[in-house]
PDB file of C-alpha atoms in Angstrom:
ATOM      1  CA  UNK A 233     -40.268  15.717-128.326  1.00  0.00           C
ATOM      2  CA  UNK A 234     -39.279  17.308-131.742  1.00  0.00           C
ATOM      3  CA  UNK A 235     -42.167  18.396-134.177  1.00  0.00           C
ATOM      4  CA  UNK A 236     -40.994  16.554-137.721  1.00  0.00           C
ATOM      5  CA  UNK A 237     -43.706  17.501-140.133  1.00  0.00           C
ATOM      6  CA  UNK A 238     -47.327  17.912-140.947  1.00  0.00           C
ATOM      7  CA  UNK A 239     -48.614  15.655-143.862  1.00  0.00           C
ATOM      8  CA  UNK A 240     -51.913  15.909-145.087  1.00  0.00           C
ATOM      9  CA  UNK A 241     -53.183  17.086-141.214  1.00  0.00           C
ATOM     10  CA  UNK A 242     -51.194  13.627-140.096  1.00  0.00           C
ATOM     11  CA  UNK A 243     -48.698  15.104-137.576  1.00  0.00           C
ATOM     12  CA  UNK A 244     -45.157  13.240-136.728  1.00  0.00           C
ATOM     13  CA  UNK A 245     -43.422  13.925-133.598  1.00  0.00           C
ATOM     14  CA  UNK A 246     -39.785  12.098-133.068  1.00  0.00           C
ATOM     15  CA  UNK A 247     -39.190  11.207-129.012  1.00  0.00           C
ATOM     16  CA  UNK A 248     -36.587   8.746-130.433  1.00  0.00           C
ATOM     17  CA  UNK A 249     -34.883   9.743-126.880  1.00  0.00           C
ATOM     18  CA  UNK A 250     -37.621   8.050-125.298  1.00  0.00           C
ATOM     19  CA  UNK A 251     -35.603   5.006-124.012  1.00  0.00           C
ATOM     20  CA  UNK A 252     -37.457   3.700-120.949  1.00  0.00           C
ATOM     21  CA  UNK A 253     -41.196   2.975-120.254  1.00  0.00           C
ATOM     22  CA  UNK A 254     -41.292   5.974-117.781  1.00  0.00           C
ATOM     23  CA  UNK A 255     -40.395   8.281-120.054  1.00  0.00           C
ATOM     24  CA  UNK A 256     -42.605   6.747-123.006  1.00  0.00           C
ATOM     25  CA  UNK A 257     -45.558   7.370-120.507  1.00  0.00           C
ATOM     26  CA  UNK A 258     -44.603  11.304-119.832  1.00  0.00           C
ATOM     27  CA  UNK A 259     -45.191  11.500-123.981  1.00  0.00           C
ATOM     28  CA  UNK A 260     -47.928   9.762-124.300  1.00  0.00           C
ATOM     29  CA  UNK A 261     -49.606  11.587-121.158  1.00  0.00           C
ATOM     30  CA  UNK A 262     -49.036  14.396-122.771  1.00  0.00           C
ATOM     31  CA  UNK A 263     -51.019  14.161-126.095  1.00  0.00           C
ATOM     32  CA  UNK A 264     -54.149  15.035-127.094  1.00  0.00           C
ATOM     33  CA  UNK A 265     -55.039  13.427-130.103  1.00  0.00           C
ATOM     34  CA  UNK A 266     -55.313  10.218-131.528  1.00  0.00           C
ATOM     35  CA  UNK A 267     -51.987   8.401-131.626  1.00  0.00           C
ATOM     36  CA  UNK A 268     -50.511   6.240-133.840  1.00  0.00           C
ATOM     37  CA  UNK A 269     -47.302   4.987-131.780  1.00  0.00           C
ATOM     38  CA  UNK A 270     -43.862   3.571-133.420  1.00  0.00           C
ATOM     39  CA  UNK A 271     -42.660   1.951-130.588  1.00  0.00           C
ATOM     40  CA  UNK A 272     -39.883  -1.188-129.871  1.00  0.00           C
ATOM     41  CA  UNK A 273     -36.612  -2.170-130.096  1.00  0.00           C
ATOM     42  CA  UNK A 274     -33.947  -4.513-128.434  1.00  0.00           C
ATOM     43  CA  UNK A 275     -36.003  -6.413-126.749  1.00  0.00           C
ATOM     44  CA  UNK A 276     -34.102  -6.545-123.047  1.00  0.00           C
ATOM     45  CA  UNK A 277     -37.872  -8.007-121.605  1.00  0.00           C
ATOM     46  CA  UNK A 278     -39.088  -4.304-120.905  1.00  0.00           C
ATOM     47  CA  UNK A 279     -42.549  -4.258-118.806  1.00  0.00           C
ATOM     48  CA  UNK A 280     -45.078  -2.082-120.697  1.00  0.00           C
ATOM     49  CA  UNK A 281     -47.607  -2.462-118.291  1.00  0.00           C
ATOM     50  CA  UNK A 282     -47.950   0.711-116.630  1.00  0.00           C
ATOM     51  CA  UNK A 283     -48.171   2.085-120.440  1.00  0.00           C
ATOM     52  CA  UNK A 284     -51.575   0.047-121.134  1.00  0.00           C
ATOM     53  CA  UNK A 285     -54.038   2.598-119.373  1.00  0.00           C
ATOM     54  CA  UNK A 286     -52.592   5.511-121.380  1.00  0.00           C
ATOM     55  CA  UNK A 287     -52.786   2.682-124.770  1.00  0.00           C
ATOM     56  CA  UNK A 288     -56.033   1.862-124.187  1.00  0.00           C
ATOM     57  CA  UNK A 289     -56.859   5.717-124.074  1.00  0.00           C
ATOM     58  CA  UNK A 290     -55.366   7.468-126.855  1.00  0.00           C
ATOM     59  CA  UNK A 291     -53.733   4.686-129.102  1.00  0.00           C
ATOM     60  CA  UNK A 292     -55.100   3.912-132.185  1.00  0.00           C
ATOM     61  CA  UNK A 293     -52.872   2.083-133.432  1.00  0.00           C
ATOM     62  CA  UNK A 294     -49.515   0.347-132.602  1.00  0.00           C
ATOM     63  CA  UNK A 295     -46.387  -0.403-134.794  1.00  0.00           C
ATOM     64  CA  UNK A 296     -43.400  -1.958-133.382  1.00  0.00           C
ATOM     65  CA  UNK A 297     -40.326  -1.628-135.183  1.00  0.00           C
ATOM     66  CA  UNK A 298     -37.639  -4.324-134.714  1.00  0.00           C
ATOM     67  CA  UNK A 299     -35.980  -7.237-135.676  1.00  0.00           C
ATOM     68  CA  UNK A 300     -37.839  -9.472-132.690  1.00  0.00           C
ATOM     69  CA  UNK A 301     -40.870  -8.004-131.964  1.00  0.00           C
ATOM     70  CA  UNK A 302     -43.375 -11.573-130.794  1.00  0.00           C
ATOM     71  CA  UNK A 303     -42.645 -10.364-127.111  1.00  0.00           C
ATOM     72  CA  UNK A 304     -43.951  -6.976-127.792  1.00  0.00           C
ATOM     73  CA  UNK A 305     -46.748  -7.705-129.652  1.00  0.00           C
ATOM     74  CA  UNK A 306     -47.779 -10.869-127.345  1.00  0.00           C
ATOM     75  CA  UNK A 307     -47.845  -8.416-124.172  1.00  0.00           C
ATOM     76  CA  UNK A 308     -50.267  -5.987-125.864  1.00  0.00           C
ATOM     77  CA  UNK A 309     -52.595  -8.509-127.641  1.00  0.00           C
ATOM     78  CA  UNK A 310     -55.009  -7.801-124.878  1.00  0.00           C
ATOM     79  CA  UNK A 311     -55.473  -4.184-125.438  1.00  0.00           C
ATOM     80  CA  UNK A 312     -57.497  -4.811-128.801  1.00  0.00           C
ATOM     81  CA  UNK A 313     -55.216  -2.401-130.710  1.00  0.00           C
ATOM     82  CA  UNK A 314     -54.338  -2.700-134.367  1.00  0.00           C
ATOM     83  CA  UNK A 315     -50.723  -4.050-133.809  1.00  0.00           C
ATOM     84  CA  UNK A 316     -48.446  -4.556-136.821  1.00  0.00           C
ATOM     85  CA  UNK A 317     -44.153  -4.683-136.838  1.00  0.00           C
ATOM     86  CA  UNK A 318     -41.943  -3.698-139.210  1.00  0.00           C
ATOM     87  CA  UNK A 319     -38.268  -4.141-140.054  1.00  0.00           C
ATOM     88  CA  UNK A 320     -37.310  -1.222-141.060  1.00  0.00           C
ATOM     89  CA  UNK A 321     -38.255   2.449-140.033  1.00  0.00           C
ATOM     90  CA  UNK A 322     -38.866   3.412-143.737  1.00  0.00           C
ATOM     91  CA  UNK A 323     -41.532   0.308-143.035  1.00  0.00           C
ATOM     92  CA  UNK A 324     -42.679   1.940-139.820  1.00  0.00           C
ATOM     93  CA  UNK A 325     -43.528   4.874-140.928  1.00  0.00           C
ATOM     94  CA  UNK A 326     -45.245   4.044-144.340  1.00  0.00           C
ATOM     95  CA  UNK A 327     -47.594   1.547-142.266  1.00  0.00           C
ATOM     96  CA  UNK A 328     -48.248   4.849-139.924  1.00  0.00           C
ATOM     97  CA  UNK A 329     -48.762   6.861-142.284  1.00  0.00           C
ATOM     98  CA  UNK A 330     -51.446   4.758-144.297  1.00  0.00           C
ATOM     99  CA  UNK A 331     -53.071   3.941-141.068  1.00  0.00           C
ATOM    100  CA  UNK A 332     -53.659   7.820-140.118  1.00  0.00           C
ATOM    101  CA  UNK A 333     -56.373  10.160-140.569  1.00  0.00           C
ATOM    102  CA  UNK A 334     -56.442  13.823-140.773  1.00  0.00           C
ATOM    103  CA  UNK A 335     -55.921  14.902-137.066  1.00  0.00           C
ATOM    104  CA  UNK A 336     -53.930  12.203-136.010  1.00  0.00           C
ATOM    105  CA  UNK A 337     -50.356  12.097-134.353  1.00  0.00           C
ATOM    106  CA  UNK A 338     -47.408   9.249-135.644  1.00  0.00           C
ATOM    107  CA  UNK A 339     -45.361   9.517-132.594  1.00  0.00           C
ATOM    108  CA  UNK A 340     -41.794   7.715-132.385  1.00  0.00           C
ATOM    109  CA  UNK A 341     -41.278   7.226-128.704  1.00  0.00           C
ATOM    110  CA  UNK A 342     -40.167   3.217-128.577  1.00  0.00           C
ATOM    111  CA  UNK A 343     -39.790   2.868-124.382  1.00  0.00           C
ATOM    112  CA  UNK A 344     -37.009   0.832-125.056  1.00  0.00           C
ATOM    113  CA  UNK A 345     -33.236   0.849-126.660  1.00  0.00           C
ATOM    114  CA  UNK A 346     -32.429   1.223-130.329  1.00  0.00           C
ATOM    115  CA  UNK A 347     -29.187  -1.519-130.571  1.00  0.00           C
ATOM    116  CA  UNK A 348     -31.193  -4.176-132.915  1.00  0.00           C
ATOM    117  CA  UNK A 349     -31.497  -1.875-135.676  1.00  0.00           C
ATOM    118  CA  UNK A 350     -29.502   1.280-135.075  1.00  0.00           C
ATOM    119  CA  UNK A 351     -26.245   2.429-133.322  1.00  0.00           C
ATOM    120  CA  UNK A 352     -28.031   4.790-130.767  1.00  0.00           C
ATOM    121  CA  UNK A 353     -31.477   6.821-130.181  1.00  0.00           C
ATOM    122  CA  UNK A 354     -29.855   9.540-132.438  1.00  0.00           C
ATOM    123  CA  UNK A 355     -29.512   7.631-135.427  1.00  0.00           C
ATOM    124  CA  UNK A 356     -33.058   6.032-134.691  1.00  0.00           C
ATOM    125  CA  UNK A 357     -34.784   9.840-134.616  1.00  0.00           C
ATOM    126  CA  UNK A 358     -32.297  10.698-137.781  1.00  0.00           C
ATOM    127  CA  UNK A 359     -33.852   7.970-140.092  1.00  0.00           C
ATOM    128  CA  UNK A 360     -37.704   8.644-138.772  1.00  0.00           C
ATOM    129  CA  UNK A 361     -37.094  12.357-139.657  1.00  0.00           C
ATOM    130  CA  UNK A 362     -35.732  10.768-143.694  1.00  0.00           C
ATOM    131  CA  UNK A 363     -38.463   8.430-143.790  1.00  0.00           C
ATOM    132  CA  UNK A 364     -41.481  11.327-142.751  1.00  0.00           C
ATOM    133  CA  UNK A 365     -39.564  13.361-145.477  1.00  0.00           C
ATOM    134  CA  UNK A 366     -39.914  10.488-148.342  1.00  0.00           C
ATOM    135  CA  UNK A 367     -43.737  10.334-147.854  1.00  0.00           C
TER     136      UNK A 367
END
C-alpha cells in the first residue's frame, strides 16, 4: 500500500499491486475508515465473494474501472453499494473524489489484472498517482 496524497482530508492510497481477491481482502481488512474502492479490470470471471463481508462493512462506495465491467457490477448489485464504472482512471478517480467526504479513504486495490486498460499493475498505480495529482 503506498500513501499518494491527502486532498481536502480525502486520503488516496495506491495497492495497484493488489492483483488477486486474497490480497484485495488483506487491504481492505486493514482499514479503518470509510472506503471508497477503485477496483476491476480484465475481467478473467474473478469470484469476489469472500470480499462482500469486508464491502458491506467499510465500503461506501464502489467504482470499477474497465473496459467490461457488467460482470462486476452484476455480482455486487446485492450489497446495496453506490456502484458506478469508468473508462478511464482519470474517470475513476474524479468520480472518487466527488463521492468522498472529509475522512474518507479512495483506495486503488482492483483484486484483479490490469491487461484491458494498462500494460501491467505498475503502469495502473503510475496513472492513479497522475490522476490524484490533477485534482
Amino acid at each position: 500500500m503506498e500513501y499518494v496524497a491527502n486532498v481536502h482530508g480525502i486520503e488516496f492510497i495506491n495497492d495497484s499491486r493488489s492483483t488477486n481477491v486474497n490480497s484485495t481482502w488483506f487491504t481492505l481488512e486493514r482499514m479503518s475508515k470509510p472506503i471508497i474502492w477503485i477496483s476491476g479490470g480484465k475481467d478473467s470471471g474473478i469470484d469476489y465473494t469472500q470480499l462482500k463481508p469486508l464491502l458491506r462493512a467499510k465500503v461506501k462506495s464502489i467504482i470499477f474501472l474497465g473496459i467490461e465491467n457488467t460482470y462486476l457490477i452484476s455480482s455486487m448489485s446485492d450489497l446495496n453499494i453506490p456502484i458506478t464504472d469508468a473508462l478511464t482512471m482519470k474517470e475513476a478517480v474524479d468520480l472518487a473524489y466527488f463521492a468522498g467526504t472529509m475522512g474518507d479513504v479512495i483506495l486503488l486495490s482492483p483484486g484483479c489484472p490490469s491487461f484491458d486498460l494498462f500494460k501491467d499493475y505498475e503502469e495502473r498505480g503510475n496513472s492513479f498517482k497522475k490522476a490524484v495529482k490533477q485534482l
